[in-house]
Amino acid sequence: EIPAGAASPEVLGEIVPIAADGAQNILPSVTAFPGTDAFLVVWQRSEGRRDSDIAFAHVTGVGIQASGHLTDTADLREMRPFASSVGIAGRALVTYQTATSSRPRLREMAARTIGWGDLAASAEAAIDPTRAGGGNPSAVQAAGAEGRGLVVWDVREGEGTDLYSKEWLASELATGAPALDGPIVPLADAYISGTVTFNGLPQADVLMSGFPLETRTNAAGLYTGAVPSGWTGTVIPLQP
């Protein structure tokens, strides 16, 4: 029995096989093509232990309309794709990471755009060619709306993990390679630590209101808040 207000199996649609070719097809990401009823699906595709590339498929309610390689560069491992809208009708942005087969742990960040119905993506653009935002991110994600967008990534630095971002304008992505020329903006590359006590006793799970990211004390009353360099503000402990 389907609960009242829940979607029925008919509403959810049929199962559509997207990649069933015997290769290792993993890490899928999906976004809608703005202004259409179609979706872009991208994923990491591998046929061997030392090679991977990014594949794509244009998907509608009736099945796959087009598919192929978004990027397949010789001697490079291309991995961890993320698809997002760029705020342009019928076009999407895909961020991903690359590494040489000889140095797979030294990863760079790149992006391409692709339009609804396109059989090939744009030329590749480097997101952070000078590594101003560190290197070897574990995740690179993006979002766009109303003509602007943001790429965000995290980088492990020492004992902490920092966050960086880079903005783009949708008009720069309409044709050719993405023009991701905005400055690298640290979102969280410095840390503020302390202890919360009451009558000499450590206070656990206290919300440290005022930090850019949600920060709470641990069982020993200790907290560490991540902030961008130069950040100023007031932090107030709030008991749960």
PDB file of C-alpha atoms in Angstrom:
ATOM      1  CA  GLU A   1       0.000   0.000   0.000  1.00  0.00           C
ATOM      2  CA  ILE A   2       1.326   3.439  -0.960  1.00  0.00           C
ATOM      3  CA  PRO A   3       0.968   6.110   1.783  1.00  0.00           C
ATOM      4  CA  ALA A   4      -1.221   9.114   0.998  1.00  0.00           C
ATOM      5  CA  GLY A   5       0.757  11.799  -0.817  1.00  0.00           C
ATOM      6  CA  ALA A   6       3.603   9.442  -1.781  1.00  0.00           C
ATOM      7  CA  ALA A   7       4.714   9.028  -5.381  1.00  0.00           C
ATOM      8  CA  SER A   8       3.537   5.871  -7.089  1.00  0.00           C
ATOM      9  CA  PRO A   9       5.899   3.577  -9.048  1.00  0.00           C
ATOM     10  CA  GLU A  10       4.307   4.891 -12.254  1.00  0.00           C
ATOM     11  CA  VAL A  11       5.212   8.488 -11.296  1.00  0.00           C
ATOM     12  CA  LEU A  12       8.834   7.508 -10.657  1.00  0.00           C
ATOM     13  CA  GLY A  13       9.161   6.076 -14.163  1.00  0.00           C
ATOM     14  CA  GLU A  14      11.002   3.101 -15.604  1.00  0.00           C
ATOM     15  CA  ILE A  15      14.549   1.910 -14.959  1.00  0.00           C
ATOM     16  CA  VAL A  16      16.841   3.230 -17.725  1.00  0.00           C
ATOM     17  CA  PRO A  17      20.198   1.428 -18.169  1.00  0.00           C
ATOM     18  CA  ILE A  18      22.841   4.128 -18.719  1.00  0.00           C
ATOM     19  CA  ALA A  19      26.140   2.198 -18.704  1.00  0.00           C
ATOM     20  CA  ALA A  20      26.099  -1.586 -18.774  1.00  0.00           C
ATOM     21  CA  ASP A  21      29.072  -2.314 -21.019  1.00  0.00           C
ATOM     22  CA  GLY A  22      31.297  -4.368 -18.729  1.00  0.00           C
ATOM     23  CA  ALA A  23      33.559  -1.428 -17.807  1.00  0.00           C
ATOM     24  CA  GLN A  24      33.889  -0.015 -14.291  1.00  0.00           C
ATOM     25  CA  ASN A  25      31.270   2.756 -14.319  1.00  0.00           C
ATOM     26  CA  ILE A  26      31.286   4.560 -10.959  1.00  0.00           C
ATOM     27  CA  LEU A  27      30.759   7.926  -9.219  1.00  0.00           C
ATOM     28  CA  PRO A  28      27.734   9.158 -11.224  1.00  0.00           C
ATOM     29  CA  SER A  29      26.596  12.784 -11.021  1.00  0.00           C
ATOM     30  CA  VAL A  30      23.453  14.283 -12.562  1.00  0.00           C
ATOM     31  CA  THR A  31      22.056  17.741 -13.269  1.00  0.00           C
ATOM     32  CA  ALA A  32      19.205  19.125 -15.337  1.00  0.00           C
ATOM     33  CA  PHE A  33      19.842  21.000 -18.562  1.00  0.00           C
ATOM     34  CA  PRO A  34      18.206  24.392 -17.770  1.00  0.00           C
ATOM     35  CA  GLY A  35      15.185  25.198 -19.886  1.00  0.00           C
ATOM     36  CA  THR A  36      14.720  21.587 -21.052  1.00  0.00           C
ATOM     37  CA  ASP A  37      13.169  18.376 -19.752  1.00  0.00           C
ATOM     38  CA  ALA A  38      16.504  16.568 -20.148  1.00  0.00           C
ATOM     39  CA  PHE A  39      19.305  15.642 -17.769  1.00  0.00           C
ATOM     40  CA  LEU A  40      23.072  15.282 -18.029  1.00  0.00           C
ATOM     41  CA  VAL A  41      24.601  12.231 -16.355  1.00  0.00           C
ATOM     42  CA  VAL A  42      28.398  11.974 -16.038  1.00  0.00           C
ATOM     43  CA  TRP A  43      30.492   9.278 -14.441  1.00  0.00           C
ATOM     44  CA  GLN A  44      34.003   7.887 -14.111  1.00  0.00           C
ATOM     45  CA  ARG A  45      34.636   5.022 -16.521  1.00  0.00           C
ATOM     46  CA  SER A  46      37.574   2.613 -16.285  1.00  0.00           C
ATOM     47  CA  GLU A  47      38.577  -0.358 -18.399  1.00  0.00           C
ATOM     48  CA  GLY A  48      41.899  -1.003 -16.683  1.00  0.00           C
ATOM     49  CA  ARG A  49      43.644  -0.322 -13.391  1.00  0.00           C
ATOM     50  CA  ARG A  50      45.752   2.543 -14.752  1.00  0.00           C
ATOM     51  CA  ASP A  51      43.254   4.368 -16.935  1.00  0.00           C
ATOM     52  CA  SER A  52      39.986   6.208 -16.367  1.00  0.00           C
ATOM     53  CA  ASP A  53      37.992   8.826 -18.238  1.00  0.00           C
ATOM     54  CA  ILE A  54      34.727  10.756 -17.924  1.00  0.00           C
ATOM     55  CA  ALA A  55      31.680   9.542 -19.837  1.00  0.00           C
ATOM     56  CA  PHE A  56      28.339  11.285 -20.331  1.00  0.00           C
ATOM     57  CA  ALA A  57      24.770  10.604 -21.344  1.00  0.00           C
ATOM     58  CA  HIS A  58      21.851  12.891 -22.214  1.00  0.00           C
ATOM     59  CA  VAL A  59      18.796  11.335 -20.572  1.00  0.00           C
ATOM     60  CA  THR A  60      15.089  12.099 -20.902  1.00  0.00           C
ATOM     61  CA  GLY A  61      11.992  10.305 -19.720  1.00  0.00           C
ATOM     62  CA  VAL A  62      12.067   8.104 -22.796  1.00  0.00           C
ATOM     63  CA  GLY A  63      15.703   7.019 -22.481  1.00  0.00           C
ATOM     64  CA  ILE A  64      19.227   8.002 -23.550  1.00  0.00           C
ATOM     65  CA  GLN A  65      19.324  10.535 -26.375  1.00  0.00           C
ATOM     66  CA  ALA A  66      23.125  10.743 -26.744  1.00  0.00           C
ATOM     67  CA  SER A  67      26.206   9.422 -24.958  1.00  0.00           C
ATOM     68  CA  GLY A  68      29.965   9.309 -25.296  1.00  0.00           C
ATOM     69  CA  HIS A  69      33.228  10.446 -23.719  1.00  0.00           C
ATOM     70  CA  LEU A  70      33.194  13.881 -22.138  1.00  0.00           C
ATOM     71  CA  THR A  71      36.967  13.604 -21.884  1.00  0.00           C
ATOM     72  CA  ASP A  72      39.368  10.778 -22.708  1.00  0.00           C
ATOM     73  CA  THR A  73      42.944  12.046 -22.710  1.00  0.00           C
ATOM     74  CA  ALA A  74      45.793   9.625 -23.356  1.00  0.00           C
ATOM     75  CA  ASP A  75      48.141   9.029 -20.398  1.00  0.00           C
ATOM     76  CA  LEU A  76      45.804  10.840 -17.981  1.00  0.00           C
ATOM     77  CA  ARG A  77      43.508   9.526 -15.311  1.00  0.00           C
ATOM     78  CA  GLU A  78      40.331  11.617 -15.372  1.00  0.00           C
ATOM     79  CA  MET A  79      38.147  11.069 -12.347  1.00  0.00           C
ATOM     80  CA  ARG A  80      35.541  12.247  -9.813  1.00  0.00           C
ATOM     81  CA  PRO A  81      33.182  14.209 -12.101  1.00  0.00           C
ATOM     82  CA  PHE A  82      30.520  16.581 -10.835  1.00  0.00           C
ATOM     83  CA  ALA A  83      27.779  18.002 -13.064  1.00  0.00           C
ATOM     84  CA  SER A  84      25.987  21.293 -12.387  1.00  0.00           C
ATOM     85  CA  SER A  85      23.835  23.909 -14.086  1.00  0.00           C
ATOM     86  CA  VAL A  86      25.576  27.037 -15.375  1.00  0.00           C
ATOM     87  CA  GLY A  87      22.469  29.214 -15.622  1.00  0.00           C
ATOM     88  CA  ILE A  88      22.361  29.019 -19.432  1.00  0.00           C
ATOM     89  CA  ALA A  89      19.464  27.301 -21.168  1.00  0.00           C
ATOM     90  CA  GLY A  90      20.478  23.860 -22.355  1.00  0.00           C
ATOM     91  CA  ARG A  91      24.060  23.932 -21.023  1.00  0.00           C
ATOM     92  CA  ALA A  92      25.844  22.325 -18.076  1.00  0.00           C
ATOM     93  CA  LEU A  93      29.270  22.496 -16.412  1.00  0.00           C
ATOM     94  CA  VAL A  94      31.283  19.423 -15.440  1.00  0.00           C
ATOM     95  CA  THR A  95      34.195  19.649 -13.019  1.00  0.00           C
ATOM     96  CA  TYR A  96      36.612  16.750 -12.567  1.00  0.00           C
ATOM     97  CA  GLN A  97      40.155  15.887 -11.558  1.00  0.00           C
ATOM     98  CA  THR A  98      43.108  14.695 -13.605  1.00  0.00           C
ATOM     99  CA  ALA A  99      46.381  12.934 -12.813  1.00  0.00           C
ATOM    100  CA  THR A 100      49.109  11.265 -14.805  1.00  0.00           C
ATOM    101  CA  SER A 101      49.381   7.490 -14.635  1.00  0.00           C
ATOM    102  CA  SER A 102      52.897   7.845 -13.227  1.00  0.00           C
ATOM    103  CA  ARG A 103      51.794  10.251 -10.454  1.00  0.00           C
ATOM    104  CA  PRO A 104      48.156   9.339  -9.705  1.00  0.00           C
ATOM    105  CA  ARG A 105      48.109  11.075  -6.317  1.00  0.00           C
ATOM    106  CA  LEU A 106      49.072  14.477  -7.758  1.00  0.00           C
ATOM    107  CA  ARG A 107      45.662  15.655  -8.949  1.00  0.00           C
ATOM    108  CA  GLU A 108      44.672  18.804 -10.821  1.00  0.00           C
ATOM    109  CA  MET A 109      41.193  20.296 -11.271  1.00  0.00           C
ATOM    110  CA  ALA A 110      39.570  20.913 -14.637  1.00  0.00           C
ATOM    111  CA  ALA A 111      36.200  21.787 -16.170  1.00  0.00           C
ATOM    112  CA  ARG A 112      34.306  21.503 -19.438  1.00  0.00           C
ATOM    113  CA  THR A 113      30.837  22.529 -20.548  1.00  0.00           C
ATOM    114  CA  ILE A 114      28.427  20.565 -22.707  1.00  0.00           C
ATOM    115  CA  GLY A 115      25.084  21.475 -24.237  1.00  0.00           C
ATOM    116  CA  TRP A 116      21.899  19.495 -24.640  1.00  0.00           C
ATOM    117  CA  GLY A 117      22.251  17.434 -27.818  1.00  0.00           C
ATOM    118  CA  ASP A 118      26.022  17.982 -28.104  1.00  0.00           C
ATOM    119  CA  LEU A 119      28.094  14.930 -28.952  1.00  0.00           C
ATOM    120  CA  ALA A 120      31.304  16.539 -27.681  1.00  0.00           C
ATOM    121  CA  ALA A 121      32.171  18.822 -24.783  1.00  0.00           C
ATOM    122  CA  SER A 122      33.988  22.163 -24.876  1.00  0.00           C
ATOM    123  CA  ALA A 123      37.754  22.450 -24.599  1.00  0.00           C
ATOM    124  CA  GLU A 124      39.185  21.886 -21.130  1.00  0.00           C
ATOM    125  CA  ALA A 125      39.857  24.726 -18.685  1.00  0.00           C
ATOM    126  CA  ALA A 126      42.075  24.500 -15.598  1.00  0.00           C
ATOM    127  CA  ILE A 127      40.331  25.595 -12.408  1.00  0.00           C
ATOM    128  CA  ASP A 128      43.443  26.372 -10.353  1.00  0.00           C
ATOM    129  CA  PRO A 129      46.544  26.114 -12.599  1.00  0.00           C
ATOM    130  CA  THR A 130      48.822  27.833 -10.069  1.00  0.00           C
ATOM    131  CA  ARG A 131      47.541  25.659  -7.195  1.00  0.00           C
ATOM    132  CA  ALA A 132      46.755  28.812  -5.230  1.00  0.00           C
ATOM    133  CA  GLY A 133      44.034  26.817  -3.505  1.00  0.00           C
ATOM    134  CA  GLY A 134      46.249  23.867  -2.706  1.00  0.00           C
ATOM    135  CA  GLY A 135      46.255  20.553  -4.506  1.00  0.00           C
ATOM    136  CA  ASN A 136      44.831  17.053  -4.391  1.00  0.00           C
ATOM    137  CA  PRO A 137      41.234  17.933  -3.426  1.00  0.00           C
ATOM    138  CA  SER A 138      38.976  15.139  -2.239  1.00  0.00           C
ATOM    139  CA  ALA A 139      35.891  16.787  -3.788  1.00  0.00           C
ATOM    140  CA  VAL A 140      35.278  19.506  -6.406  1.00  0.00           C
ATOM    141  CA  GLN A 141      31.666  20.670  -6.703  1.00  0.00           C
ATOM    142  CA  ALA A 142      29.845  23.551  -8.347  1.00  0.00           C
ATOM    143  CA  ALA A 143      26.497  25.268  -8.730  1.00  0.00           C
ATOM    144  CA  GLY A 144      25.128  28.062 -10.891  1.00  0.00           C
ATOM    145  CA  ALA A 145      22.069  30.298 -10.974  1.00  0.00           C
ATOM    146  CA  GLU A 146      20.994  33.605 -12.510  1.00  0.00           C
ATOM    147  CA  GLY A 147      24.108  34.049 -14.600  1.00  0.00           C
ATOM    148  CA  ARG A 148      26.714  33.309 -11.929  1.00  0.00           C
ATOM    149  CA  GLY A 149      28.238  30.210 -10.424  1.00  0.00           C
ATOM    150  CA  LEU A 150      30.758  28.917  -7.937  1.00  0.00           C
ATOM    151  CA  VAL A 151      33.242  26.037  -7.870  1.00  0.00           C
ATOM    152  CA  VAL A 152      34.156  24.839  -4.367  1.00  0.00           C
ATOM    153  CA  TRP A 153      36.795  22.325  -3.302  1.00  0.00           C
ATOM    154  CA  ASP A 154      38.466  21.035  -0.157  1.00  0.00           C
ATOM    155  CA  VAL A 155      42.188  20.460   0.354  1.00  0.00           C
ATOM    156  CA  ARG A 156      43.855  18.693   3.241  1.00  0.00           C
ATOM    157  CA  GLU A 157      46.612  20.876   4.680  1.00  0.00           C
ATOM    158  CA  GLY A 158      48.583  19.455   7.609  1.00  0.00           C
ATOM    159  CA  GLU A 159      46.152  18.322  10.293  1.00  0.00           C
ATOM    160  CA  GLY A 160      43.213  20.330   8.891  1.00  0.00           C
ATOM    161  CA  THR A 161      41.191  20.571   5.713  1.00  0.00           C
ATOM    162  CA  ASP A 162      40.756  23.942   3.965  1.00  0.00           C
ATOM    163  CA  LEU A 163      37.987  25.111   1.639  1.00  0.00           C
ATOM    164  CA  TYR A 164      38.438  27.308  -1.442  1.00  0.00           C
ATOM    165  CA  SER A 165      36.142  28.694  -4.108  1.00  0.00           C
ATOM    166  CA  LYS A 166      36.241  30.290  -7.541  1.00  0.00           C
ATOM    167  CA  GLU A 167      33.438  32.213  -9.240  1.00  0.00           C
ATOM    168  CA  TRP A 168      32.420  32.232 -12.887  1.00  0.00           C
ATOM    169  CA  LEU A 169      29.964  34.193 -15.026  1.00  0.00           C
ATOM    170  CA  ALA A 170      27.573  32.144 -17.123  1.00  0.00           C
ATOM    171  CA  SER A 171      28.172  34.400 -20.129  1.00  0.00           C
ATOM    172  CA  GLU A 172      31.789  33.240 -20.147  1.00  0.00           C
ATOM    173  CA  LEU A 173      30.690  29.622 -20.513  1.00  0.00           C
ATOM    174  CA  ALA A 174      28.383  30.004 -23.503  1.00  0.00           C
ATOM    175  CA  THR A 175      30.921  28.964 -26.123  1.00  0.00           C
ATOM    176  CA  GLY A 176      34.410  27.521 -26.206  1.00  0.00           C
ATOM    177  CA  ALA A 177      36.385  26.549 -23.132  1.00  0.00           C
ATOM    178  CA  PRO A 178      35.068  27.680 -19.747  1.00  0.00           C
ATOM    179  CA  ALA A 179      36.611  31.005 -18.722  1.00  0.00           C
ATOM    180  CA  LEU A 180      37.159  30.402 -15.014  1.00  0.00           C
ATOM    181  CA  ASP A 181      39.274  33.489 -14.453  1.00  0.00           C
ATOM    182  CA  GLY A 182      37.958  34.659 -11.089  1.00  0.00           C
ATOM    183  CA  PRO A 183      40.242  34.820  -8.042  1.00  0.00           C
ATOM    184  CA  ILE A 184      40.732  31.875  -5.694  1.00  0.00           C
ATOM    185  CA  VAL A 185      38.845  32.709  -2.482  1.00  0.00           C
ATOM    186  CA  PRO A 186      39.767  30.891   0.745  1.00  0.00           C
ATOM    187  CA  LEU A 187      36.563  29.851   2.531  1.00  0.00           C
ATOM    188  CA  ALA A 188      38.205  28.182   5.504  1.00  0.00           C
ATOM    189  CA  ASP A 189      42.000  28.205   5.697  1.00  0.00           C
ATOM    190  CA  ALA A 190      42.540  29.321   9.308  1.00  0.00           C
ATOM    191  CA  TYR A 191      41.354  27.938  12.622  1.00  0.00           C
ATOM    192  CA  ILE A 192      40.220  29.312  15.996  1.00  0.00           C
ATOM    193  CA  SER A 193      40.224  26.932  18.967  1.00  0.00           C
ATOM    194  CA  GLY A 194      39.175  27.103  22.586  1.00  0.00           C
ATOM    195  CA  THR A 195      37.361  25.435  25.464  1.00  0.00           C
ATOM    196  CA  VAL A 196      33.895  25.980  26.910  1.00  0.00           C
ATOM    197  CA  THR A 197      33.431  25.301  30.626  1.00  0.00           C
ATOM    198  CA  PHE A 198      30.776  26.013  33.261  1.00  0.00           C
ATOM    199  CA  ASN A 199      31.754  26.025  36.934  1.00  0.00           C
ATOM    200  CA  GLY A 200      35.019  24.475  35.873  1.00  0.00           C
ATOM    201  CA  LEU A 201      33.374  21.574  33.996  1.00  0.00           C
ATOM    202  CA  PRO A 202      33.761  21.077  30.223  1.00  0.00           C
ATOM    203  CA  GLN A 203      30.563  21.529  28.226  1.00  0.00           C
ATOM    204  CA  ALA A 204      29.892  19.108  25.364  1.00  0.00           C
ATOM    205  CA  ASP A 205      27.898  19.725  22.150  1.00  0.00           C
ATOM    206  CA  VAL A 206      27.744  23.492  22.646  1.00  0.00           C
ATOM    207  CA  LEU A 207      26.987  25.359  19.412  1.00  0.00           C
ATOM    208  CA  MET A 208      29.584  28.079  18.801  1.00  0.00           C
ATOM    209  CA  SER A 209      27.290  30.531  17.039  1.00  0.00           C
ATOM    210  CA  GLY A 210      29.008  33.059  14.778  1.00  0.00           C
ATOM    211  CA  PHE A 211      31.510  30.877  12.926  1.00  0.00           C
ATOM    212  CA  PRO A 212      31.021  30.666   9.135  1.00  0.00           C
ATOM    213  CA  LEU A 213      30.607  26.876   9.446  1.00  0.00           C
ATOM    214  CA  GLU A 214      28.645  25.071  12.170  1.00  0.00           C
ATOM    215  CA  THR A 215      31.029  24.389  15.044  1.00  0.00           C
ATOM    216  CA  ARG A 216      30.305  22.496  18.288  1.00  0.00           C
ATOM    217  CA  THR A 217      32.367  21.465  21.298  1.00  0.00           C
ATOM    218  CA  ASN A 218      33.432  17.860  21.746  1.00  0.00           C
ATOM    219  CA  ALA A 219      33.066  15.745  24.901  1.00  0.00           C
ATOM    220  CA  ALA A 220      36.010  17.595  26.484  1.00  0.00           C
ATOM    221  CA  GLY A 221      34.488  21.016  25.755  1.00  0.00           C
ATOM    222  CA  LEU A 222      37.004  21.740  22.997  1.00  0.00           C
ATOM    223  CA  TYR A 223      36.088  23.416  19.711  1.00  0.00           C
ATOM    224  CA  THR A 224      37.914  24.335  16.524  1.00  0.00           C
ATOM    225  CA  GLY A 225      36.232  26.721  14.098  1.00  0.00           C
ATOM    226  CA  ALA A 226      37.346  27.018  10.469  1.00  0.00           C
ATOM    227  CA  VAL A 227      37.430  30.585   9.075  1.00  0.00           C
ATOM    228  CA  PRO A 228      38.965  32.392   6.085  1.00  0.00           C
ATOM    229  CA  SER A 229      42.173  34.358   6.640  1.00  0.00           C
ATOM    230  CA  GLY A 230      41.459  37.844   7.981  1.00  0.00           C
ATOM    231  CA  TRP A 231      38.034  36.868   9.331  1.00  0.00           C
ATOM    232  CA  THR A 232      36.597  38.952  12.174  1.00  0.00           C
ATOM    233  CA  GLY A 233      33.441  38.268  14.115  1.00  0.00           C
ATOM    234  CA  THR A 234      31.814  37.439  17.434  1.00  0.00           C
ATOM    235  CA  VAL A 235      31.312  33.845  18.577  1.00  0.00           C
ATOM    236  CA  ILE A 236      28.724  33.055  21.264  1.00  0.00           C
ATOM    237  CA  PRO A 237      28.378  29.606  22.903  1.00  0.00           C
ATOM    238  CA  LEU A 238      24.796  28.330  22.887  1.00  0.00           C
ATOM    239  CA  GLN A 239      23.807  25.354  25.029  1.00  0.00           C
ATOM    240  CA  PRO A 240      21.712  22.648  23.304  1.00  0.00           C
TER     241      PRO A 240
END
